[in-house]
JSON list of C-alpha atoms in Angstrom, two decimals:
[
{"chain": "A", "resi": 1, "resn": "MET", "atom": "CA", "xyz": [-11.78, -10.24, 13.07]},
{"chain": "A", "resi": 2, "resn": "LYS", "atom": "CA", "xyz": [-13.23, -7.83, 15.64]},
{"chain": "A", "resi": 3, "resn": "ILE", "atom": "CA", "xyz": [-11.29, -4.59, 15.94]},
{"chain": "A", "resi": 4, "resn": "GLN", "atom": "CA", "xyz": [-12.81, -1.97, 18.22]},
{"chain": "A", "resi": 5, "resn": "ASN", "atom": "CA", "xyz": [-10.55, 0.95, 17.26]},
{"chain": "A", "resi": 6, "resn": "VAL", "atom": "CA", "xyz": [-9.00, 0.62, 13.81]},
{"chain": "A", "resi": 7, "resn": "GLY", "atom": "CA", "xyz": [-6.63, 3.55, 14.23]},
{"chain": "A", "resi": 8, "resn": "LYS", "atom": "CA", "xyz": [-5.29, 2.32, 17.57]},
{"chain": "A", "resi": 9, "resn": "TRP", "atom": "CA", "xyz": [-4.93, -1.22, 16.22]},
{"chain": "A", "resi": 10, "resn": "ASN", "atom": "CA", "xyz": [-2.91, 0.04, 13.24]},
{"chain": "A", "resi": 11, "resn": "ASP", "atom": "CA", "xyz": [-0.68, 2.03, 15.60]},
{"chain": "A", "resi": 12, "resn": "GLU", "atom": "CA", "xyz": [-0.05, -1.16, 17.59]},
{"chain": "A", "resi": 13, "resn": "MET", "atom": "CA", "xyz": [0.64, -3.20, 14.46]},
{"chain": "A", "resi": 14, "resn": "PHE", "atom": "CA", "xyz": [3.02, -0.56, 13.09]},
{"chain": "A", "resi": 15, "resn": "SER", "atom": "CA", "xyz": [4.94, -0.55, 16.37]},
{"chain": "A", "resi": 16, "resn": "LYS", "atom": "CA", "xyz": [5.28, -4.34, 16.17]},
{"chain": "A", "resi": 17, "resn": "HIS", "atom": "CA", "xyz": [6.13, -4.42, 12.45]},
{"chain": "A", "resi": 18, "resn": "PRO", "atom": "CA", "xyz": [8.06, -1.23, 11.61]},
{"chain": "A", "resi": 19, "resn": "THR", "atom": "CA", "xyz": [9.53, -0.56, 8.19]},
{"chain": "A", "resi": 20, "resn": "PRO", "atom": "CA", "xyz": [11.78, -0.26, 6.23]},
{"chain": "A", "resi": 21, "resn": "TYR", "atom": "CA", "xyz": [12.43, -3.96, 5.97]},
{"chain": "A", "resi": 22, "resn": "THR", "atom": "CA", "xyz": [15.86, -5.52, 5.80]},
{"chain": "A", "resi": 23, "resn": "GLY", "atom": "CA", "xyz": [17.22, -8.58, 4.00]},
{"chain": "A", "resi": 24, "resn": "PHE", "atom": "CA", "xyz": [15.18, -10.14, 1.21]},
{"chain": "A", "resi": 25, "resn": "ALA", "atom": "CA", "xyz": [12.02, -8.34, 2.32]},
{"chain": "A", "resi": 26, "resn": "GLY", "atom": "CA", "xyz": [13.82, -5.02, 1.97]},
{"chain": "A", "resi": 27, "resn": "LEU", "atom": "CA", "xyz": [14.98, -5.93, -1.53]},
{"chain": "A", "resi": 28, "resn": "VAL", "atom": "CA", "xyz": [11.42, -6.88, -2.53]},
{"chain": "A", "resi": 29, "resn": "GLU", "atom": "CA", "xyz": [10.14, -3.56, -1.15]},
{"chain": "A", "resi": 30, "resn": "LYS", "atom": "CA", "xyz": [12.65, -1.62, -3.25]},
{"chain": "A", "resi": 31, "resn": "ILE", "atom": "CA", "xyz": [11.67, -3.55, -6.40]},
{"chain": "A", "resi": 32, "resn": "ARG", "atom": "CA", "xyz": [7.97, -3.00, -5.62]},
{"chain": "A", "resi": 33, "resn": "ILE", "atom": "CA", "xyz": [8.48, 0.74, -5.25]},
{"chain": "A", "resi": 34, "resn": "ARG", "atom": "CA", "xyz": [10.52, 0.93, -8.47]},
{"chain": "A", "resi": 35, "resn": "THR", "atom": "CA", "xyz": [7.83, -1.01, -10.38]},
{"chain": "A", "resi": 36, "resn": "ILE", "atom": "CA", "xyz": [5.02, 1.21, -9.05]},
{"chain": "A", "resi": 37, "resn": "LEU", "atom": "CA", "xyz": [6.82, 4.42, -9.99]},
{"chain": "A", "resi": 38, "resn": "ALA", "atom": "CA", "xyz": [7.56, 3.08, -13.47]},
{"chain": "A", "resi": 39, "resn": "ASP", "atom": "CA", "xyz": [3.85, 2.30, -14.00]},
{"chain": "A", "resi": 40, "resn": "ALA", "atom": "CA", "xyz": [2.73, 5.61, -12.51]},
{"chain": "A", "resi": 41, "resn": "ASN", "atom": "CA", "xyz": [4.96, 7.62, -14.89]},
{"chain": "A", "resi": 42, "resn": "ILE", "atom": "CA", "xyz": [4.78, 10.68, -12.65]},
{"chain": "A", "resi": 43, "resn": "GLY", "atom": "CA", "xyz": [5.60, 14.00, -14.28]},
{"chain": "A", "resi": 44, "resn": "PRO", "atom": "CA", "xyz": [6.61, 17.34, -12.70]},
{"chain": "A", "resi": 45, "resn": "LYS", "atom": "CA", "xyz": [3.09, 18.76, -12.90]},
{"chain": "A", "resi": 46, "resn": "ASP", "atom": "CA", "xyz": [1.35, 15.67, -11.51]},
{"chain": "A", "resi": 47, "resn": "LYS", "atom": "CA", "xyz": [-0.30, 15.85, -8.11]},
{"chain": "A", "resi": 48, "resn": "VAL", "atom": "CA", "xyz": [0.18, 12.54, -6.32]},
{"chain": "A", "resi": 49, "resn": "LEU", "atom": "CA", "xyz": [-1.72, 10.95, -3.43]},
{"chain": "A", "resi": 50, "resn": "GLU", "atom": "CA", "xyz": [-0.57, 7.80, -1.67]},
{"chain": "A", "resi": 51, "resn": "ILE", "atom": "CA", "xyz": [-3.31, 6.14, 0.36]},
{"chain": "A", "resi": 52, "resn": "GLY", "atom": "CA", "xyz": [-1.76, 4.04, 3.08]},
{"chain": "A", "resi": 53, "resn": "CYS", "atom": "CA", "xyz": [1.64, 5.72, 2.96]},
{"chain": "A", "resi": 54, "resn": "GLU", "atom": "CA", "xyz": [2.70, 4.14, 6.29]},
{"chain": "A", "resi": 55, "resn": "ALA", "atom": "CA", "xyz": [6.31, 5.15, 7.12]},
{"chain": "A", "resi": 56, "resn": "GLY", "atom": "CA", "xyz": [6.71, 7.08, 3.85]},
{"chain": "A", "resi": 57, "resn": "ASN", "atom": "CA", "xyz": [9.14, 4.77, 2.06]},
{"chain": "A", "resi": 58, "resn": "LEU", "atom": "CA", "xyz": [7.28, 4.99, -1.26]},
{"chain": "A", "resi": 59, "resn": "ILE", "atom": "CA", "xyz": [6.13, 8.59, -1.37]},
{"chain": "A", "resi": 60, "resn": "THR", "atom": "CA", "xyz": [9.56, 9.92, -0.37]},
{"chain": "A", "resi": 61, "resn": "SER", "atom": "CA", "xyz": [11.01, 7.95, -3.30]},
{"chain": "A", "resi": 62, "resn": "ILE", "atom": "CA", "xyz": [9.12, 10.14, -5.80]},
{"chain": "A", "resi": 63, "resn": "ASN", "atom": "CA", "xyz": [11.61, 12.57, -7.32]},
{"chain": "A", "resi": 64, "resn": "THR", "atom": "CA", "xyz": [9.78, 13.63, -10.47]},
{"chain": "A", "resi": 65, "resn": "SER", "atom": "CA", "xyz": [7.15, 15.77, -8.71]},
{"chain": "A", "resi": 66, "resn": "ASP", "atom": "CA", "xyz": [6.98, 17.83, -5.51]},
{"chain": "A", "resi": 67, "resn": "LYS", "atom": "CA", "xyz": [3.18, 17.89, -5.34]},
{"chain": "A", "resi": 68, "resn": "LEU", "atom": "CA", "xyz": [2.86, 14.98, -2.93]},
{"chain": "A", "resi": 69, "resn": "THR", "atom": "CA", "xyz": [0.31, 13.96, -0.28]},
{"chain": "A", "resi": 70, "resn": "GLY", "atom": "CA", "xyz": [0.51, 10.95, 2.02]},
{"chain": "A", "resi": 71, "resn": "PHE", "atom": "CA", "xyz": [-2.56, 9.56, 3.77]},
{"chain": "A", "resi": 72, "resn": "ASP", "atom": "CA", "xyz": [-2.65, 6.93, 6.52]},
{"chain": "A", "resi": 73, "resn": "ILE", "atom": "CA", "xyz": [-4.78, 5.90, 9.49]},
{"chain": "A", "resi": 74, "resn": "SER", "atom": "CA", "xyz": [-1.82, 5.35, 11.82]},
{"chain": "A", "resi": 75, "resn": "LYS", "atom": "CA", "xyz": [-0.52, 8.41, 13.64]},
{"chain": "A", "resi": 76, "resn": "GLU", "atom": "CA", "xyz": [2.58, 6.41, 14.61]},
{"chain": "A", "resi": 77, "resn": "ALA", "atom": "CA", "xyz": [3.34, 5.62, 10.95]},
{"chain": "A", "resi": 78, "resn": "LEU", "atom": "CA", "xyz": [2.70, 9.21, 9.86]},
{"chain": "A", "resi": 79, "resn": "GLY", "atom": "CA", "xyz": [5.10, 10.41, 12.54]},
{"chain": "A", "resi": 80, "resn": "ASN", "atom": "CA", "xyz": [7.82, 8.24, 11.00]},
{"chain": "A", "resi": 81, "resn": "ALA", "atom": "CA", "xyz": [6.87, 9.39, 7.49]},
{"chain": "A", "resi": 82, "resn": "LYS", "atom": "CA", "xyz": [7.20, 13.04, 8.50]},
{"chain": "A", "resi": 83, "resn": "LYS", "atom": "CA", "xyz": [10.62, 12.41, 10.03]},
{"chain": "A", "resi": 84, "resn": "LEU", "atom": "CA", "xyz": [11.79, 10.63, 6.88]},
{"chain": "A", "resi": 85, "resn": "ALA", "atom": "CA", "xyz": [10.51, 13.45, 4.66]},
{"chain": "A", "resi": 86, "resn": "ARG", "atom": "CA", "xyz": [12.32, 16.05, 6.76]},
{"chain": "A", "resi": 87, "resn": "LYS", "atom": "CA", "xyz": [15.51, 13.99, 6.69]},
{"chain": "A", "resi": 88, "resn": "LEU", "atom": "CA", "xyz": [15.37, 13.81, 2.89]},
{"chain": "A", "resi": 89, "resn": "GLY", "atom": "CA", "xyz": [14.39, 17.46, 2.49]},
{"chain": "A", "resi": 90, "resn": "LYS", "atom": "CA", "xyz": [11.00, 16.58, 0.96]},
{"chain": "A", "resi": 91, "resn": "LYS", "atom": "CA", "xyz": [8.00, 18.87, 1.31]},
{"chain": "A", "resi": 92, "resn": "ILE", "atom": "CA", "xyz": [5.12, 16.40, 1.59]},
{"chain": "A", "resi": 93, "resn": "LYS", "atom": "CA", "xyz": [1.65, 16.99, 3.01]},
{"chain": "A", "resi": 94, "resn": "PHE", "atom": "CA", "xyz": [0.54, 14.24, 5.38]},
{"chain": "A", "resi": 95, "resn": "VAL", "atom": "CA", "xyz": [-3.09, 13.60, 6.34]},
{"chain": "A", "resi": 96, "resn": "GLN", "atom": "CA", "xyz": [-4.43, 11.19, 8.95]},
{"chain": "A", "resi": 97, "resn": "GLY", "atom": "CA", "xyz": [-7.68, 9.35, 8.25]},
{"chain": "A", "resi": 98, "resn": "ASP", "atom": "CA", "xyz": [-9.55, 6.13, 7.51]},
{"chain": "A", "resi": 99, "resn": "ALA", "atom": "CA", "xyz": [-9.40, 5.00, 3.85]},
{"chain": "A", "resi": 100, "resn": "THR", "atom": "CA", "xyz": [-12.81, 3.30, 4.15]},
{"chain": "A", "resi": 101, "resn": "LYS", "atom": "CA", "xyz": [-14.55, 6.59, 4.99]},
{"chain": "A", "resi": 102, "resn": "LYS", "atom": "CA", "xyz": [-15.13, 9.71, 2.90]},
{"chain": "A", "resi": 103, "resn": "LEU", "atom": "CA", "xyz": [-11.72, 11.08, 1.97]},
{"chain": "A", "resi": 104, "resn": "PRO", "atom": "CA", "xyz": [-10.93, 14.79, 2.59]},
{"chain": "A", "resi": 105, "resn": "PHE", "atom": "CA", "xyz": [-10.00, 15.43, -1.03]},
{"chain": "A", "resi": 106, "resn": "LYS", "atom": "CA", "xyz": [-11.81, 16.85, -4.08]},
{"chain": "A", "resi": 107, "resn": "LYS", "atom": "CA", "xyz": [-12.73, 14.71, -7.05]},
{"chain": "A", "resi": 108, "resn": "GLY", "atom": "CA", "xyz": [-10.04, 15.00, -9.70]},
{"chain": "A", "resi": 109, "resn": "GLU", "atom": "CA", "xyz": [-7.64, 16.70, -7.29]},
{"chain": "A", "resi": 110, "resn": "PHE", "atom": "CA", "xyz": [-4.90, 14.16, -7.99]},
{"chain": "A", "resi": 111, "resn": "ASP", "atom": "CA", "xyz": [-3.40, 13.02, -11.28]},
{"chain": "A", "resi": 112, "resn": "VAL", "atom": "CA", "xyz": [-1.97, 9.86, -9.70]},
{"chain": "A", "resi": 113, "resn": "ILE", "atom": "CA", "xyz": [-3.42, 7.87, -6.80]},
{"chain": "A", "resi": 114, "resn": "ILE", "atom": "CA", "xyz": [-1.32, 5.06, -5.35]},
{"chain": "A", "resi": 115, "resn": "CYS", "atom": "CA", "xyz": [-2.62, 2.49, -2.90]},
{"chain": "A", "resi": 116, "resn": "SER", "atom": "CA", "xyz": [0.14, -0.02, -2.24]},
{"chain": "A", "resi": 117, "resn": "GLU", "atom": "CA", "xyz": [0.05, -2.87, 0.29]},
{"chain": "A", "resi": 118, "resn": "THR", "atom": "CA", "xyz": [-2.89, -1.26, 2.11]},
{"chain": "A", "resi": 119, "resn": "LEU", "atom": "CA", "xyz": [-6.10, -3.09, 1.20]},
{"chain": "A", "resi": 120, "resn": "GLU", "atom": "CA", "xyz": [-5.05, -6.22, 3.09]},
{"chain": "A", "resi": 121, "resn": "HIS", "atom": "CA", "xyz": [-4.95, -4.11, 6.28]},
{"chain": "A", "resi": 122, "resn": "VAL", "atom": "CA", "xyz": [-8.44, -2.53, 6.11]},
{"chain": "A", "resi": 123, "resn": "LEU", "atom": "CA", "xyz": [-11.64, -4.06, 7.44]},
{"chain": "A", "resi": 124, "resn": "ASP", "atom": "CA", "xyz": [-13.55, -3.53, 4.19]},
{"chain": "A", "resi": 125, "resn": "PRO", "atom": "CA", "xyz": [-11.36, -3.30, 1.04]},
{"chain": "A", "resi": 126, "resn": "ALA", "atom": "CA", "xyz": [-14.41, -2.71, -1.19]},
{"chain": "A", "resi": 127, "resn": "LYS", "atom": "CA", "xyz": [-15.24, 0.46, 0.72]},
{"chain": "A", "resi": 128, "resn": "ALA", "atom": "CA", "xyz": [-11.67, 1.70, 0.40]},
{"chain": "A", "resi": 129, "resn": "ILE", "atom": "CA", "xyz": [-11.79, 1.14, -3.36]},
{"chain": "A", "resi": 130, "resn": "ASP", "atom": "CA", "xyz": [-15.11, 3.01, -3.54]},
{"chain": "A", "resi": 131, "resn": "ARG", "atom": "CA", "xyz": [-13.54, 5.95, -1.66]},
{"chain": "A", "resi": 132, "resn": "ILE", "atom": "CA", "xyz": [-10.66, 6.00, -4.18]},
{"chain": "A", "resi": 133, "resn": "TRP", "atom": "CA", "xyz": [-13.13, 6.00, -7.07]},
{"chain": "A", "resi": 134, "resn": "GLU", "atom": "CA", "xyz": [-15.02, 8.92, -5.50]},
{"chain": "A", "resi": 135, "resn": "ILE", "atom": "CA", "xyz": [-11.98, 11.20, -5.65]},
{"chain": "A", "resi": 136, "resn": "ALA", "atom": "CA", "xyz": [-10.45, 9.92, -8.89]},
{"chain": "A", "resi": 137, "resn": "GLY", "atom": "CA", "xyz": [-10.93, 12.18, -11.89]},
{"chain": "A", "resi": 138, "resn": "LYS", "atom": "CA", "xyz": [-11.57, 10.88, -15.40]},
{"chain": "A", "resi": 139, "resn": "LYS", "atom": "CA", "xyz": [-7.87, 11.14, -16.25]},
{"chain": "A", "resi": 140, "resn": "SER", "atom": "CA", "xyz": [-6.50, 10.04, -12.87]},
{"chain": "A", "resi": 141, "resn": "ARG", "atom": "CA", "xyz": [-4.08, 7.12, -12.97]},
{"chain": "A", "resi": 142, "resn": "VAL", "atom": "CA", "xyz": [-4.68, 4.66, -10.15]},
{"chain": "A", "resi": 143, "resn": "ILE", "atom": "CA", "xyz": [-2.00, 2.17, -9.13]},
{"chain": "A", "resi": 144, "resn": "ILE", "atom": "CA", "xyz": [-2.88, -0.56, -6.65]},
{"chain": "A", "resi": 145, "resn": "THR", "atom": "CA", "xyz": [-0.75, -3.37, -5.28]},
{"chain": "A", "resi": 146, "resn": "VAL", "atom": "CA", "xyz": [-1.60, -6.17, -2.88]},
{"chain": "A", "resi": 147, "resn": "PRO", "atom": "CA", "xyz": [0.47, -9.11, -1.63]},
{"chain": "A", "resi": 148, "resn": "ASN", "atom": "CA", "xyz": [-0.12, -12.32, -3.57]},
{"chain": "A", "resi": 149, "resn": "GLU", "atom": "CA", "xyz": [-0.54, -14.23, -0.34]},
{"chain": "A", "resi": 150, "resn": "LYS", "atom": "CA", "xyz": [-0.25, -17.90, -1.37]},
{"chain": "A", "resi": 151, "resn": "PRO", "atom": "CA", "xyz": [3.15, -17.62, -3.11]},
{"chain": "A", "resi": 152, "resn": "LYS", "atom": "CA", "xyz": [4.47, -15.57, -0.20]},
{"chain": "A", "resi": 153, "resn": "LEU", "atom": "CA", "xyz": [3.41, -18.27, 2.25]},
{"chain": "A", "resi": 154, "resn": "VAL", "atom": "CA", "xyz": [5.10, -20.94, 0.09]},
{"chain": "A", "resi": 155, "resn": "VAL", "atom": "CA", "xyz": [8.36, -18.97, 0.12]},
{"chain": "A", "resi": 156, "resn": "LYS", "atom": "CA", "xyz": [8.17, -18.54, 3.88]},
{"chain": "A", "resi": 157, "resn": "LYS", "atom": "CA", "xyz": [7.47, -22.26, 4.36]},
{"chain": "A", "resi": 158, "resn": "LEU", "atom": "CA", "xyz": [10.54, -23.18, 2.31]},
{"chain": "A", "resi": 159, "resn": "LEU", "atom": "CA", "xyz": [12.76, -20.71, 4.15]},
{"chain": "A", "resi": 160, "resn": "LYS", "atom": "CA", "xyz": [11.55, -22.07, 7.47]},
{"chain": "A", "resi": 161, "resn": "LYS", "atom": "CA", "xyz": [12.10, -25.67, 6.32]},
{"chain": "A", "resi": 162, "resn": "PHE", "atom": "CA", "xyz": [15.74, -24.93, 5.49]},
{"chain": "A", "resi": 163, "resn": "ARG", "atom": "CA", "xyz": [16.09, -22.93, 8.73]},
{"chain": "A", "resi": 164, "resn": "ILE", "atom": "CA", "xyz": [17.10, -19.69, 7.01]},
{"chain": "A", "resi": 165, "resn": "MET", "atom": "CA", "xyz": [13.90, -17.69, 7.58]},
{"chain": "A", "resi": 166, "resn": "ASP", "atom": "CA", "xyz": [15.45, -15.45, 10.25]},
{"chain": "A", "resi": 167, "resn": "LEU", "atom": "CA", "xyz": [18.59, -15.01, 8.15]},
{"chain": "A", "resi": 168, "resn": "VAL", "atom": "CA", "xyz": [16.86, -14.09, 4.88]},
{"chain": "A", "resi": 169, "resn": "MET", "atom": "CA", "xyz": [13.79, -12.29, 6.29]},
{"chain": "A", "resi": 170, "resn": "PRO", "atom": "CA", "xyz": [14.68, -11.04, 9.77]},
{"chain": "A", "resi": 171, "resn": "GLY", "atom": "CA", "xyz": [11.73, -9.79, 11.81]},
{"chain": "A", "resi": 172, "resn": "ILE", "atom": "CA", "xyz": [9.14, -11.20, 9.40]},
{"chain": "A", "resi": 173, "resn": "GLU", "atom": "CA", "xyz": [6.50, -13.69, 10.58]},
{"chain": "A", "resi": 174, "resn": "ASP", "atom": "CA", "xyz": [6.86, -17.16, 9.08]},
{"chain": "A", "resi": 175, "resn": "LYS", "atom": "CA", "xyz": [3.08, -17.32, 8.44]},
{"chain": "A", "resi": 176, "resn": "GLN", "atom": "CA", "xyz": [0.54, -14.77, 7.24]},
{"chain": "A", "resi": 177, "resn": "SER", "atom": "CA", "xyz": [1.13, -11.44, 8.94]},
{"chain": "A", "resi": 178, "resn": "GLU", "atom": "CA", "xyz": [-1.15, -10.66, 11.85]},
{"chain": "A", "resi": 179, "resn": "TRP", "atom": "CA", "xyz": [-1.47, -7.22, 10.27]},
{"chain": "A", "resi": 180, "resn": "HIS", "atom": "CA", "xyz": [-3.10, -8.75, 7.18]},
{"chain": "A", "resi": 181, "resn": "ILE", "atom": "CA", "xyz": [-6.85, -9.00, 7.72]},
{"chain": "A", "resi": 182, "resn": "HIS", "atom": "CA", "xyz": [-7.32, -10.33, 4.15]},
{"chain": "A", "resi": 183, "resn": "ALA", "atom": "CA", "xyz": [-5.33, -12.78, 2.02]},
{"chain": "A", "resi": 184, "resn": "PHE", "atom": "CA", "xyz": [-5.42, -11.46, -1.56]},
{"chain": "A", "resi": 185, "resn": "SER", "atom": "CA", "xyz": [-4.96, -13.12, -4.94]},
{"chain": "A", "resi": 186, "resn": "LYS", "atom": "CA", "xyz": [-5.03, -11.63, -8.44]},
{"chain": "A", "resi": 187, "resn": "PRO", "atom": "CA", "xyz": [-8.66, -12.70, -9.14]},
{"chain": "A", "resi": 188, "resn": "MET", "atom": "CA", "xyz": [-9.79, -11.18, -5.83]},
{"chain": "A", "resi": 189, "resn": "ILE", "atom": "CA", "xyz": [-8.34, -7.71, -6.44]},
{"chain": "A", "resi": 190, "resn": "LEU", "atom": "CA", "xyz": [-9.56, -7.63, -10.06]},
{"chain": "A", "resi": 191, "resn": "LYS", "atom": "CA", "xyz": [-13.08, -8.57, -8.94]},
{"chain": "A", "resi": 192, "resn": "LEU", "atom": "CA", "xyz": [-13.10, -5.70, -6.45]},
{"chain": "A", "resi": 193, "resn": "LEU", "atom": "CA", "xyz": [-11.88, -3.18, -9.02]},
{"chain": "A", "resi": 194, "resn": "LYS", "atom": "CA", "xyz": [-13.99, -4.08, -12.04]},
{"chain": "A", "resi": 195, "resn": "LYS", "atom": "CA", "xyz": [-17.15, -2.31, -10.80]},
{"chain": "A", "resi": 196, "resn": "ASN", "atom": "CA", "xyz": [-15.70, 1.19, -10.91]},
{"chain": "A", "resi": 197, "resn": "PHE", "atom": "CA", "xyz": [-12.41, 0.93, -12.78]},
{"chain": "A", "resi": 198, "resn": "LYS", "atom": "CA", "xyz": [-11.15, 0.12, -16.24]},
{"chain": "A", "resi": 199, "resn": "ILE", "atom": "CA", "xyz": [-8.11, -2.12, -15.89]},
{"chain": "A", "resi": 200, "resn": "GLU", "atom": "CA", "xyz": [-5.21, -0.98, -18.09]},
{"chain": "A", "resi": 201, "resn": "ARG", "atom": "CA", "xyz": [-2.47, -3.31, -16.89]},
{"chain": "A", "resi": 202, "resn": "VAL", "atom": "CA", "xyz": [-2.08, -6.23, -14.51]},
{"chain": "A", "resi": 203, "resn": "GLY", "atom": "CA", "xyz": [1.36, -7.39, -13.51]},
{"chain": "A", "resi": 204, "resn": "SER", "atom": "CA", "xyz": [3.34, -9.35, -10.98]},
{"chain": "A", "resi": 205, "resn": "ILE", "atom": "CA", "xyz": [6.22, -8.26, -8.80]},
{"chain": "A", "resi": 206, "resn": "LEU", "atom": "CA", "xyz": [8.47, -11.30, -8.32]},
{"chain": "A", "resi": 207, "resn": "GLY", "atom": "CA", "xyz": [5.31, -13.41, -8.10]},
{"chain": "A", "resi": 208, "resn": "LEU", "atom": "CA", "xyz": [4.84, -12.04, -4.58]},
{"chain": "A", "resi": 209, "resn": "HIS", "atom": "CA", "xyz": [2.72, -8.97, -5.30]},
{"chain": "A", "resi": 210, "resn": "VAL", "atom": "CA", "xyz": [-0.02, -8.10, -7.77]},
{"chain": "A", "resi": 211, "resn": "ILE", "atom": "CA", "xyz": [0.13, -4.65, -9.37]},
{"chain": "A", "resi": 212, "resn": "VAL", "atom": "CA", "xyz": [-2.84, -3.13, -11.20]},
{"chain": "A", "resi": 213, "resn": "SER", "atom": "CA", "xyz": [-2.92, 0.08, -13.22]},
{"chain": "A", "resi": 214, "resn": "ALA", "atom": "CA", "xyz": [-6.43, 1.43, -13.75]},
{"chain": "A", "resi": 215, "resn": "ARG", "atom": "CA", "xyz": [-8.57, 4.45, -14.54]},
{"chain": "A", "resi": 216, "resn": "PRO", "atom": "CA", "xyz": [-12.10, 5.20, -13.27]},
{"chain": "A", "resi": 217, "resn": "LYS", "atom": "CA", "xyz": [-14.99, 4.27, -15.54]}
]
């Protein structure tokens, strides 16, 4: 896929596919966020960075720490995230930038780094993972999730067959999202991570998402 301006493209995609989701997709999102936060085990002293925070649905759900930073390439998404944070009375720092380029953070600055449902949107996921490794300290906990694309497509196909796709997942494409440059599977994400990270836990979220807890080697 040829994308001339990644930031502009992400702004366009966010405008076409805004969150939060409703229906079944919204329920899955809530379960995904709950699972991530359980794995992250964030304490009051932990500094947390979410790479690819989009509209802020995950980072504003963190109630166990107030040392929070959200990072995203889309100015449109960050605008929504800031509005949501203000609405909820959350003091969150938001930074705009490209996750595949050098990140504006110090190594070891964050105790927890979350990258959820982001790698499928970037041109080069391996570079994004390298950038995460560059800022992760020895004790940093890294939580990554990606959509498990094949099972998701099977579910969509069944919903479409029984003509309830629009009822159960309103506003969601019945095929792979045009915003997904890559179609991930568990073996694919583990292969990308194994160079720089020690895998501590691999799990599944309703069979639709892969969640990996890791620490830098």
